[in-house]
Short mmCIF file of C-alpha atoms in Angstrom, two decimals:
data_model
loop_
_atom_site.label_atom_id
_atom_site.label_comp_id
_atom_site.label_asym_id
_atom_site.label_seq_id
_atom_site.Cartn_x
_atom_site.Cartn_y
_atom_site.Cartn_z
CA MET A 1455 192.30 87.75 -134.66
CA LYS A 1456 189.46 86.20 -132.70
CA LEU A 1457 190.47 84.96 -129.25
CA ASN A 1458 190.08 81.22 -128.90
CA THR A 1459 188.53 80.85 -125.45
CA ASN A 1460 188.58 77.09 -125.79
CA SER A 1461 192.33 76.80 -126.21
CA ASN A 1462 194.54 75.33 -123.51
CA THR A 1463 196.62 78.50 -123.46
CA TYR A 1464 193.60 80.69 -122.77
CA ILE A 1465 192.26 78.38 -120.08
CA LEU A 1466 195.67 78.20 -118.37
CA ALA A 1467 196.16 81.98 -118.51
CA TYR A 1468 192.64 82.62 -117.22
CA ALA A 1469 193.05 80.14 -114.36
CA SER A 1470 196.42 81.66 -113.43
CA LEU A 1471 195.00 85.20 -113.34
CA LEU A 1472 192.06 84.00 -111.29
CA VAL A 1473 194.36 82.31 -108.77
CA ILE A 1474 196.50 85.45 -108.49
CA ALA A 1475 193.42 87.64 -108.01
CA VAL A 1476 191.97 85.38 -105.32
CA ALA A 1477 195.35 85.19 -103.55
CA PHE A 1478 195.61 88.97 -103.61
CA VAL A 1479 192.11 89.40 -102.17
CA LEU A 1480 192.76 86.82 -99.43
CA ALA A 1481 196.09 88.43 -98.54
CA TYR A 1482 194.44 91.84 -98.41
CA PHE A 1483 191.66 90.71 -96.10
CA SER A 1484 194.11 88.74 -93.97
CA GLN A 1485 196.24 91.82 -93.39
CA THR A 1486 193.21 94.03 -92.90
CA LEU A 1487 191.58 91.73 -90.36
CA LYS A 1488 194.76 90.74 -88.49
CA PRO A 1489 194.72 93.70 -86.07
CA ILE A 1490 191.09 92.90 -85.21
CA GLN A 1491 191.90 89.21 -84.74
CA ASP A 1492 194.92 90.02 -82.56
CA LYS A 1493 192.80 92.36 -80.45
CA ASN A 1494 190.16 89.66 -79.95
CA VAL A 1495 192.79 87.09 -78.95
CA ALA A 1496 194.28 89.53 -76.42
CA LEU A 1497 190.83 90.35 -75.07
CA ASP A 1498 190.01 86.67 -74.60
CA LYS A 1499 193.28 86.11 -72.73
CA LYS A 1500 192.54 89.04 -70.42
CA LYS A 1501 189.05 87.64 -69.86
CA GLN A 1502 190.53 84.30 -68.80
CA ILE A 1503 193.06 85.93 -66.46
CA ILE A 1504 190.47 88.01 -64.63
CA ALA A 1505 188.12 84.99 -64.56
CA ALA A 1506 190.80 83.22 -62.51
CA LEU A 1507 190.50 86.22 -60.18
CA ASN A 1508 186.78 85.42 -59.86
CA ILE A 1509 185.62 88.27 -62.08
CA ARG A 1510 183.19 87.02 -64.72
CA ASP A 1511 180.16 88.04 -66.74
CA VAL A 1512 181.59 91.42 -67.70
CA ASN A 1513 181.50 93.20 -71.04
CA ASP A 1514 184.55 93.84 -73.22
CA ASN A 1515 185.16 97.35 -71.90
CA GLN A 1516 184.99 96.09 -68.34
CA VAL A 1517 187.47 93.32 -69.14
CA GLU A 1518 190.01 95.94 -70.22
CA GLU A 1519 189.28 98.07 -67.15
CA TYR A 1520 189.62 95.18 -64.71
CA TYR A 1521 192.79 93.86 -66.33
CA ASN A 1522 194.46 97.28 -66.23
CA LYS A 1523 193.28 97.84 -62.66
CA LEU A 1524 194.21 94.46 -61.19
CA VAL A 1525 197.41 93.45 -62.98
CA GLU A 1526 200.41 95.22 -61.46
CA ALA A 1527 202.95 93.44 -63.68
CA ASP A 1528 203.08 90.75 -66.36
CA GLU A 1529 206.46 89.39 -65.31
CA ILE A 1530 208.55 86.72 -66.99
CA ILE A 1531 210.49 84.41 -64.68
CA ASN A 1532 212.30 81.12 -65.12
CA GLU A 1533 212.15 77.93 -63.05
CA LYS A 1534 214.88 79.30 -60.77
CA ASN A 1535 212.58 82.24 -59.96
CA GLU A 1536 214.91 84.62 -61.74
CA VAL A 1537 213.08 87.62 -63.19
CA LEU A 1538 213.70 87.79 -66.92
CA SER A 1539 211.37 90.74 -67.44
CA ALA A 1540 209.70 92.89 -64.81
CA GLY A 1541 206.59 93.58 -66.89
CA LYS A 1542 204.31 96.57 -66.49
CA PRO A 1543 200.96 97.47 -64.90
CA GLY A 1544 198.25 96.22 -67.25
CA GLY A 1545 201.12 94.90 -69.36
CA GLU A 1546 200.68 93.24 -72.74
CA ASN A 1547 204.26 93.05 -74.00
CA ASP A 1548 206.06 90.77 -71.56
CA GLY A 1549 204.51 87.78 -69.78
CA PHE A 1550 201.22 88.48 -71.53
CA LYS A 1551 202.77 87.66 -74.91
CA LEU A 1552 204.07 84.25 -73.88
CA ASN A 1553 202.43 81.04 -75.05
CA GLY A 1554 202.67 77.30 -74.50
CA GLY A 1555 205.86 77.06 -76.53
CA ASP A 1556 207.56 79.66 -74.35
CA PHE A 1557 206.28 77.79 -71.29
CA LYS A 1558 207.93 74.55 -72.43
CA ALA A 1559 211.14 76.49 -73.10
CA GLY A 1560 211.22 77.67 -69.49
CA LYS A 1561 209.95 81.23 -69.89
CA LEU A 1562 207.13 81.50 -67.38
CA ALA A 1563 204.50 84.21 -67.28
CA LEU A 1564 203.65 85.50 -63.82
CA PHE A 1565 200.84 88.01 -63.40
CA VAL A 1566 201.29 89.93 -60.16
CA CYS A 1567 197.87 91.25 -59.19
CA ASN A 1568 196.21 93.29 -56.50
CA VAL A 1569 192.61 92.52 -55.56
CA ASP A 1570 191.11 94.80 -52.91
CA GLY A 1571 194.55 95.45 -51.47
CA GLN A 1572 195.48 91.75 -51.39
CA LYS A 1573 198.35 90.35 -53.45
CA LYS A 1574 197.46 87.56 -55.86
CA TYR A 1575 199.55 85.69 -58.41
CA VAL A 1576 198.14 84.26 -61.63
CA MET A 1577 200.01 81.56 -63.53
CA PRO A 1578 199.15 79.91 -66.85
CA VAL A 1579 199.20 76.12 -67.24
CA TYR A 1580 199.06 73.94 -70.36
CA GLY A 1581 198.25 70.29 -70.89
CA MET A 1582 196.32 67.65 -72.82
CA GLY A 1583 192.77 66.47 -72.29
CA LEU A 1584 191.01 63.54 -73.92
CA TRP A 1585 190.67 65.01 -77.41
CA GLY A 1586 193.11 67.89 -77.52
CA GLY A 1587 194.89 70.66 -75.71
CA ILE A 1588 193.66 72.12 -72.45
CA SER A 1589 194.94 75.17 -70.64
CA GLY A 1590 194.12 77.44 -67.79
CA TYR A 1591 195.04 80.16 -65.34
CA ILE A 1592 195.45 79.52 -61.63
CA ALA A 1593 195.36 82.37 -59.14
CA ILE A 1594 196.96 81.88 -55.75
CA ASN A 1595 196.90 83.97 -52.61
CA ALA A 1596 199.85 85.88 -51.19
CA ASP A 1597 200.70 82.91 -48.95
CA LYS A 1598 201.62 81.00 -52.14
CA GLU A 1599 199.87 77.97 -50.69
CA THR A 1600 196.13 78.42 -51.26
CA ILE A 1601 194.05 78.83 -54.39
CA TYR A 1602 192.16 82.07 -54.94
CA GLY A 1603 190.51 81.05 -58.21
CA VAL A 1604 190.93 79.16 -61.48
CA TYR A 1605 189.83 79.24 -65.08
CA PHE A 1606 190.24 76.31 -67.48
CA ASN A 1607 189.85 76.14 -71.24
CA HIS A 1608 189.85 73.36 -73.83
CA GLU A 1609 190.16 72.85 -77.58
CA GLY A 1610 187.78 69.97 -78.18
CA GLU A 1611 186.53 68.14 -75.12
CA THR A 1612 183.10 66.50 -75.25
CA ALA A 1613 180.17 68.83 -74.63
CA GLY A 1614 178.44 68.10 -71.33
CA LEU A 1615 181.39 65.98 -70.16
CA GLY A 1616 185.04 67.07 -70.50
CA ALA A 1617 183.93 70.49 -71.74
CA GLU A 1618 182.56 71.12 -68.24
CA ILE A 1619 186.07 72.05 -67.09
CA LYS A 1620 185.46 75.30 -68.99
CA ASP A 1621 181.70 75.65 -69.02
CA ASN A 1622 180.85 74.76 -65.42
CA GLN A 1623 181.69 77.75 -63.25
CA LYS A 1624 180.36 76.02 -60.17
CA TRP A 1625 182.86 73.19 -60.68
CA GLN A 1626 185.73 75.66 -61.07
CA GLN A 1627 184.70 77.37 -57.83
CA GLN A 1628 185.47 74.15 -55.94
CA PHE A 1629 189.16 75.02 -56.30
CA CYS A 1630 188.85 78.20 -54.23
CA GLY A 1631 190.56 77.77 -50.88
CA LYS A 1632 192.24 74.47 -51.78
CA HIS A 1633 195.86 73.93 -50.80
CA LEU A 1634 198.69 73.44 -53.29
CA PHE A 1635 200.71 71.22 -50.98
CA ALA A 1636 199.92 68.34 -48.64
CA ASP A 1637 201.39 67.81 -45.17
CA GLY A 1638 203.84 70.67 -45.56
CA ASN A 1639 205.65 68.97 -48.46
CA GLN A 1640 206.51 71.77 -50.87
CA ASP A 1641 208.59 69.60 -53.17
CA ALA A 1642 205.54 68.53 -55.20
CA VAL A 1643 202.16 70.05 -55.99
CA ALA A 1644 199.39 67.96 -54.43
CA LEU A 1645 196.34 69.81 -55.77
CA SER A 1646 194.40 67.24 -57.81
CA VAL A 1647 191.09 66.43 -59.46
CA CYS A 1648 189.88 63.06 -58.20
CA LYS A 1649 187.07 60.61 -58.81
CA LYS A 1650 186.85 60.10 -55.06
CA VAL A 1651 187.92 62.85 -52.66
CA ASP A 1652 189.94 61.53 -49.73
CA ASN A 1653 191.69 64.77 -48.78
CA PRO A 1654 189.35 67.77 -49.16
CA ALA A 1655 192.21 70.19 -48.50
CA THR A 1656 194.00 69.36 -51.76
CA GLN A 1657 191.46 67.44 -53.86
CA VAL A 1658 188.57 68.54 -56.06
CA ASP A 1659 185.72 66.25 -57.08
CA GLY A 1660 186.00 65.41 -60.79
CA VAL A 1661 183.43 66.00 -63.52
CA SER A 1662 181.09 63.02 -63.80
CA GLY A 1663 181.80 61.00 -66.96
CA ALA A 1664 184.98 62.90 -67.78
CA THR A 1665 187.64 60.95 -65.91
CA LEU A 1666 190.30 61.18 -68.63
CA THR A 1667 189.84 64.92 -69.06
CA CYS A 1668 190.06 65.40 -65.30
CA ASP A 1669 193.20 63.28 -65.21
CA GLY A 1670 194.59 65.67 -67.82
CA VAL A 1671 193.71 68.63 -65.61
CA THR A 1672 195.57 67.04 -62.69
CA ARG A 1673 198.67 66.40 -64.83
CA MET A 1674 198.47 69.95 -66.16
CA ILE A 1675 198.34 71.37 -62.63
CA HIS A 1676 201.18 69.19 -61.34
CA GLU A 1677 203.47 69.75 -64.32
CA GLY A 1678 202.53 73.38 -64.87
CA LEU A 1679 202.74 74.62 -61.30
CA GLY A 1680 205.73 72.33 -60.83
CA LYS A 1681 207.69 74.77 -62.98
CA TYR A 1682 206.90 77.48 -60.42
CA LEU A 1683 208.02 75.50 -57.36
CA VAL A 1684 211.02 77.69 -56.56
CA PHE A 1685 208.82 80.76 -56.78
CA LEU A 1686 206.15 79.12 -54.62
CA LYS A 1687 208.69 78.18 -51.95
CA ASP A 1688 210.05 81.72 -51.80
CA LYS A 1689 207.85 83.22 -49.07
#
């Protein structure tokens, strides 16, 4: 019997087989590429962490080397400064694995680092900019009061304006040496991004034309580091 390729049955069967074949191919490539994608995501996170430690413009191999060399532990703590997981040197399975959802739930990543024999602490922060999510890593000195370095990222801020929080390294460098607290008050983080700087010790000049994004950075710093207050007060 000659196959009727114009029949509804044939067309439906052909379309169904085609959908199954495409789904199989997509699933195969998804599973095949997932380890590569996961590795790239982890590499980018390490790059951001060491950028907060003022190490930039390095190749992928150097990123791995610096992360393993500088990070003594990827701890997990809570807002009471209780250690939930001690982490490991160059760790990737404890604090490193946490994300914004874990942060909101009270599980806080704390990267304990050593730079040229000096203790540094790197903490992630999450917030909202003008057009979408923003995030960052803030490195503080052993005194738990002054900034060693920062790195900020964004999902969709305007190029040349809000996107400068990520793209403008010179702007990020303004944070170095700033104080977390004002007038000895450790009950609230004072570090802020401002349109007009009145207190140079705790304020950073904002990005021109990106007031709302900079306001988001300030909220992110206050709310994010606010979760670490007990840790920051523990000298």
